[in-house]
Tab-separated table of C-alpha atoms in Angstrom:
chain	number	residue	atom	x	y	z
Y	20	UNK	CA	131.416	62.472	112.986
Y	21	UNK	CA	132.246	64.624	115.989
Y	22	UNK	CA	131.687	68.109	115.736
Y	23	UNK	CA	135.339	69.297	115.884
Y	24	UNK	CA	136.397	67.346	112.979
Y	25	UNK	CA	133.169	68.334	111.004
Y	26	UNK	CA	134.054	71.949	111.801
Y	27	UNK	CA	137.788	70.986	110.433
Y	28	UNK	CA	136.209	69.718	107.076
Y	29	UNK	CA	133.810	72.597	106.813
Y	30	UNK	CA	136.729	75.104	106.768
Y	31	UNK	CA	137.889	73.341	103.536
Y	32	UNK	CA	141.307	75.200	103.827
Y	33	UNK	CA	140.161	78.699	104.811
Y	34	UNK	CA	140.800	80.541	107.978
Y	35	UNK	CA	137.846	81.088	110.360
Y	36	UNK	CA	137.520	84.638	110.000
Y	37	UNK	CA	136.712	84.187	106.147
Y	38	UNK	CA	134.022	81.754	106.748
Y	39	UNK	CA	130.233	83.331	106.665
Y	40	UNK	CA	128.034	80.379	106.887
Y	41	UNK	CA	128.692	77.281	108.784
Y	42	UNK	CA	126.400	74.176	108.566
Y	43	UNK	CA	127.185	71.021	110.881
Y	44	UNK	CA	123.778	69.476	110.949
Y	45	UNK	CA	123.525	65.956	111.904
Y	46	UNK	CA	127.088	65.669	113.525
Y	47	UNK	CA	127.610	64.287	117.301
Y	48	UNK	CA	128.514	66.900	119.932
Y	49	UNK	CA	130.444	65.478	123.025
Y	50	UNK	CA	128.346	65.874	126.306
Y	51	UNK	CA	125.631	67.986	124.457
Y	52	UNK	CA	127.886	70.769	124.333
Y	53	UNK	CA	129.219	72.957	121.276
Y	54	UNK	CA	132.610	72.368	120.279
Y	55	UNK	CA	135.449	73.604	117.829
Y	56	UNK	CA	133.520	76.894	117.146
Y	57	UNK	CA	135.495	79.784	118.526
Y	58	UNK	CA	135.366	83.530	118.557
Y	59	UNK	CA	137.839	83.545	115.343
Y	60	UNK	CA	134.946	82.876	113.274
Y	61	UNK	CA	134.414	86.653	113.587
Y	62	UNK	CA	132.683	87.099	110.356
Y	63	UNK	CA	130.021	84.143	110.702
Y	64	UNK	CA	126.552	85.212	109.942
Y	65	UNK	CA	124.740	81.695	110.030
Y	66	UNK	CA	125.356	78.764	112.156
Y	67	UNK	CA	123.338	75.794	111.713
Y	68	UNK	CA	123.511	72.860	114.356
Y	69	UNK	CA	120.472	70.779	113.856
Y	70	UNK	CA	120.162	67.485	115.286
Y	71	UNK	CA	123.661	67.539	116.925
Y	72	UNK	CA	122.471	66.209	120.292
Y	73	UNK	CA	122.909	69.472	122.209
Y	74	UNK	CA	121.604	70.083	125.911
Y	75	UNK	CA	123.193	73.412	126.367
Y	76	UNK	CA	124.403	76.339	124.244
Y	77	UNK	CA	126.629	77.786	127.179
Y	78	UNK	CA	129.951	77.127	125.243
Y	79	UNK	CA	128.662	79.276	122.020
Y	80	UNK	CA	131.477	82.057	121.409
Y	81	UNK	CA	130.597	85.529	120.979
Y	82	UNK	CA	130.089	86.234	117.393
Y	83	UNK	CA	128.923	89.840	116.814
Y	84	UNK	CA	127.982	89.370	113.417
Y	85	UNK	CA	125.882	86.281	113.341
Y	86	UNK	CA	122.236	86.752	112.440
Y	87	UNK	CA	120.802	83.363	111.784
Y	88	UNK	CA	121.160	80.358	114.372
Y	89	UNK	CA	119.342	77.090	113.780
Y	90	UNK	CA	119.139	75.132	116.854
Y	91	UNK	CA	116.059	72.843	115.845
Y	92	UNK	CA	115.704	69.017	117.108
Y	93	UNK	CA	118.064	69.067	120.056
Y	94	UNK	CA	117.281	68.688	123.751
Y	95	UNK	CA	117.915	72.281	124.935
Y	96	UNK	CA	115.613	73.314	127.649
Y	97	UNK	CA	116.883	76.401	128.812
Y	98	UNK	CA	120.066	78.711	129.402
Y	99	UNK	CA	119.423	81.067	126.824
Y	100	UNK	CA	120.916	84.095	128.556
Y	101	UNK	CA	124.172	83.287	126.975
Y	102	UNK	CA	122.605	84.214	123.375
Y	103	UNK	CA	121.600	87.335	124.625
Y	104	UNK	CA	124.907	88.251	125.903
Y	105	UNK	CA	126.916	86.993	123.072
Y	106	UNK	CA	124.911	87.137	119.884
Y	107	UNK	CA	123.947	90.665	119.999
Y	108	UNK	CA	122.764	90.855	116.262
Y	109	UNK	CA	120.940	87.742	115.886
Y	110	UNK	CA	117.934	88.134	113.889
Y	111	UNK	CA	116.638	84.592	113.141
Y	112	UNK	CA	116.525	81.812	116.025
Y	113	UNK	CA	115.178	78.444	115.388
Y	114	UNK	CA	114.338	76.291	118.608
Y	115	UNK	CA	111.962	74.020	117.157
Y	116	UNK	CA	111.743	70.324	118.427
Y	117	UNK	CA	113.438	71.052	121.975
Y	118	UNK	CA	112.451	71.129	125.235
Y	119	UNK	CA	111.110	74.207	126.352
Y	120	UNK	CA	107.910	74.026	128.359
Y	121	UNK	CA	107.422	77.432	130.058
Y	122	UNK	CA	107.319	81.033	128.760
Y	123	UNK	CA	109.562	82.005	131.426
Y	124	UNK	CA	112.680	80.178	129.795
Y	125	UNK	CA	112.162	82.330	126.799
Y	126	UNK	CA	112.528	85.707	128.888
Y	127	UNK	CA	116.232	86.020	128.143
Y	128	UNK	CA	115.277	86.700	124.610
Y	129	UNK	CA	113.968	90.102	125.351
Y	130	UNK	CA	117.693	91.226	125.379
Y	131	UNK	CA	118.037	90.293	121.673
Y	132	UNK	CA	116.918	93.951	120.148
Y	133	UNK	CA	117.206	92.828	116.401
Y	134	UNK	CA	115.361	89.313	116.722
Y	135	UNK	CA	112.658	89.245	114.190
Y	136	UNK	CA	111.685	85.490	113.650
Y	137	UNK	CA	111.499	82.806	116.273
Y	138	UNK	CA	110.626	79.150	115.750
Y	139	UNK	CA	109.433	76.910	118.588
Y	140	UNK	CA	107.499	74.153	116.505
Y	141	UNK	CA	107.172	70.936	118.264
Y	142	UNK	CA	107.820	72.359	121.799
Y	143	UNK	CA	105.762	71.818	124.571
Y	144	UNK	CA	105.459	75.560	125.078
Y	145	UNK	CA	103.489	75.690	121.845
Y	146	UNK	CA	100.661	73.773	123.816
Y	147	UNK	CA	99.891	76.612	126.558
Y	148	UNK	CA	96.824	78.598	126.377
Y	149	UNK	CA	97.347	81.812	124.548
Y	150	UNK	CA	100.846	80.908	123.470
Y	151	UNK	CA	101.007	83.156	120.558
Y	152	UNK	CA	99.777	85.983	122.553
Y	153	UNK	CA	101.720	85.466	125.270
Y	154	UNK	CA	105.178	85.255	123.243
Y	155	UNK	CA	104.381	88.379	121.247
Y	156	UNK	CA	103.656	90.259	124.582
Y	157	UNK	CA	106.981	89.098	125.759
Y	158	UNK	CA	108.957	89.614	122.716
Y	159	UNK	CA	107.575	92.834	121.061
Y	160	UNK	CA	110.406	93.169	118.795
Y	161	UNK	CA	109.312	89.801	117.146
Y	162	UNK	CA	107.900	90.104	113.630
Y	163	UNK	CA	107.464	86.266	113.015
Y	164	UNK	CA	106.703	83.446	115.455
Y	165	UNK	CA	106.599	79.942	113.942
Y	166	UNK	CA	106.591	81.499	110.366
Y	167	UNK	CA	103.528	83.948	110.912
Y	168	UNK	CA	102.986	87.386	112.326
Y	169	UNK	CA	100.546	88.672	114.910
Y	170	UNK	CA	98.042	88.722	112.367
Y	171	UNK	CA	98.370	85.378	111.288
Y	172	UNK	CA	100.165	86.461	108.116
Y	173	UNK	CA	102.467	84.072	106.708
Y	174	UNK	CA	106.262	85.128	106.547
Y	175	UNK	CA	107.422	85.755	103.042
Y	176	UNK	CA	110.712	83.777	101.759
Y	177	UNK	CA	113.674	85.195	103.454
Y	178	UNK	CA	111.466	87.788	105.246
Y	179	UNK	CA	110.991	89.698	101.730
Y	180	UNK	CA	114.691	89.363	100.744
Y	181	UNK	CA	114.907	89.168	96.927
Y	182	UNK	CA	111.536	90.701	96.266
Y	183	UNK	CA	113.063	93.586	94.656
Y	184	UNK	CA	114.727	91.285	92.198
Y	185	UNK	CA	111.233	89.338	91.567
Y	186	UNK	CA	109.605	92.767	90.590
Y	187	UNK	CA	112.832	93.747	88.314
Y	188	UNK	CA	112.097	90.556	86.402
Y	189	UNK	CA	108.563	90.847	86.097
Y	190	UNK	CA	108.902	94.649	85.024
Y	191	UNK	CA	111.467	93.175	82.364
Y	192	UNK	CA	109.019	90.704	81.184
Y	193	UNK	CA	106.006	93.282	81.010
Y	194	UNK	CA	108.531	95.532	79.259
Y	195	UNK	CA	109.613	93.046	76.929
Y	196	UNK	CA	106.039	91.764	76.251
Y	197	UNK	CA	105.181	95.800	75.366
Y	198	UNK	CA	107.881	95.935	73.085
Y	199	UNK	CA	106.927	92.519	71.013
Y	200	UNK	CA	103.303	94.028	70.926
Y	201	UNK	CA	104.865	97.238	69.747
Y	202	UNK	CA	106.872	95.471	67.222
Y	203	UNK	CA	103.619	93.288	65.869
Y	204	UNK	CA	101.449	96.589	65.703
Y	205	UNK	CA	104.398	98.299	63.399
Y	206	UNK	CA	104.349	95.161	61.422
Y	207	UNK	CA	100.689	95.237	60.739
Y	208	UNK	CA	101.012	99.255	59.972
Y	209	UNK	CA	103.473	98.431	57.474
Y	210	UNK	CA	101.507	95.485	55.920
Y	211	UNK	CA	98.530	97.733	55.650
Y	212	UNK	CA	100.661	100.504	54.204
Y	213	UNK	CA	101.737	98.051	51.545
Y	214	UNK	CA	98.266	96.670	50.422
Y	215	UNK	CA	97.112	100.238	50.237
Y	216	UNK	CA	100.032	101.002	47.884
Y	217	UNK	CA	99.255	98.172	46.004
Y	218	UNK	CA	95.662	98.701	45.855
Y	219	UNK	CA	96.427	102.429	45.081
Y	220	UNK	CA	98.467	101.127	41.909
Y	221	UNK	CA	95.578	99.031	40.683
Y	222	UNK	CA	93.255	101.832	40.982
Y	223	UNK	CA	95.743	104.299	39.193
Y	224	UNK	CA	96.083	101.583	36.295
Y	225	UNK	CA	92.294	101.227	35.863
Y	226	UNK	CA	92.017	105.002	35.575
Y	227	UNK	CA	94.813	105.401	33.357
Y	228	UNK	CA	93.286	102.583	31.256
Y	229	UNK	CA	89.922	103.925	31.013
Y	230	UNK	CA	91.654	107.416	29.793
Y	231	UNK	CA	93.249	105.695	27.361
Y	232	UNK	CA	90.419	103.836	25.941
Y	233	UNK	CA	88.500	107.351	25.893
Y	234	UNK	CA	91.120	108.772	24.058
Y	235	UNK	CA	91.303	105.829	21.478
Y	236	UNK	CA	87.523	106.344	21.084
Y	237	UNK	CA	87.832	109.963	20.421
Y	238	UNK	CA	90.422	109.386	17.792
Y	239	UNK	CA	88.237	106.912	16.061
Y	240	UNK	CA	85.519	109.220	15.845
Y	241	UNK	CA	87.766	112.063	14.479
Y	242	UNK	CA	88.957	109.763	11.823
Y	243	UNK	CA	85.307	108.863	10.917
Y	244	UNK	CA	84.260	112.439	10.723
Y	245	UNK	CA	87.389	112.916	8.225
Y	246	UNK	CA	85.946	110.153	5.963
Y	247	UNK	CA	82.775	111.777	5.841
Y	248	UNK	CA	84.026	115.040	4.929
Y	249	UNK	CA	86.037	113.701	2.032
Y	250	UNK	CA	83.102	111.568	0.309
Y	251	UNK	CA	80.365	113.097	-1.504
Y	252	UNK	CA	77.024	113.553	0.437
Y	253	UNK	CA	74.492	110.645	-0.024
Y	254	UNK	CA	72.465	111.262	-3.178
Y	255	UNK	CA	74.573	114.174	-4.390
Y	256	UNK	CA	75.749	113.673	-8.022
Y	257	UNK	CA	79.427	114.483	-8.829
Y	258	UNK	CA	79.844	117.376	-10.906
Y	259	UNK	CA	81.481	116.824	-14.530
Y	260	UNK	CA	84.408	118.500	-15.810
Y	261	UNK	CA	83.713	120.767	-18.650
Y	262	UNK	CA	86.334	118.548	-20.679
Y	263	UNK	CA	84.212	115.711	-20.090
Y	264	UNK	CA	81.107	117.326	-21.724
Y	265	UNK	CA	83.635	118.040	-24.821
Y	266	UNK	CA	84.542	114.665	-25.378
Y	267	UNK	CA	80.800	113.646	-25.140
Y	268	UNK	CA	80.095	116.150	-28.105
Y	269	UNK	CA	82.533	114.725	-30.191
């Protein structure tokens, strides 16, 4: 499919000014030039032209809001001055798999003050001695070259974009775990309180039972003492009434 037709399909009944991302990978350019993309794409932030047969970027329009440009796997060997003139806010540029041989062909990129990431994988220029040091010296505004910074630290996903979300999720997860632990602790405390109450009731019952038995024993002792008081002492004769004596005389 040629590039013009692909652009038309990607619009999907939208006006060019409504498009923020335009991906035209693997379509065919005519004579190695950019076609169908005009300055009407005024809000375009990402343009992807991977493996479309480009040999030149001379026909790229002025796109002030464009930040990411993917040009990997084409046949571009120079002419980057136009990028510095028309894509003034470009931050990410991927030139991997193209025909760049000399450091000098990349000098126009010095005029892109916002450029943070540059990829040149599988370009002949990467075989030069001190390639990385030379590029960082040529383009001091760069943070990442081929995915690594000047200290060979790998770039994070989207240059750190989205880290804040990951941190909030982790904090939320930690917060939820902490709340669950608190709930479990509270349940344990409640269970211990219930056990203490049950054991307290048992002890109260034992104490009350002991008191009741002691009172019963005291009552029995009192009754025995009363019985002993009402009966004559052992060996003591019962006194006879005078009337009993008179009856005996008769």
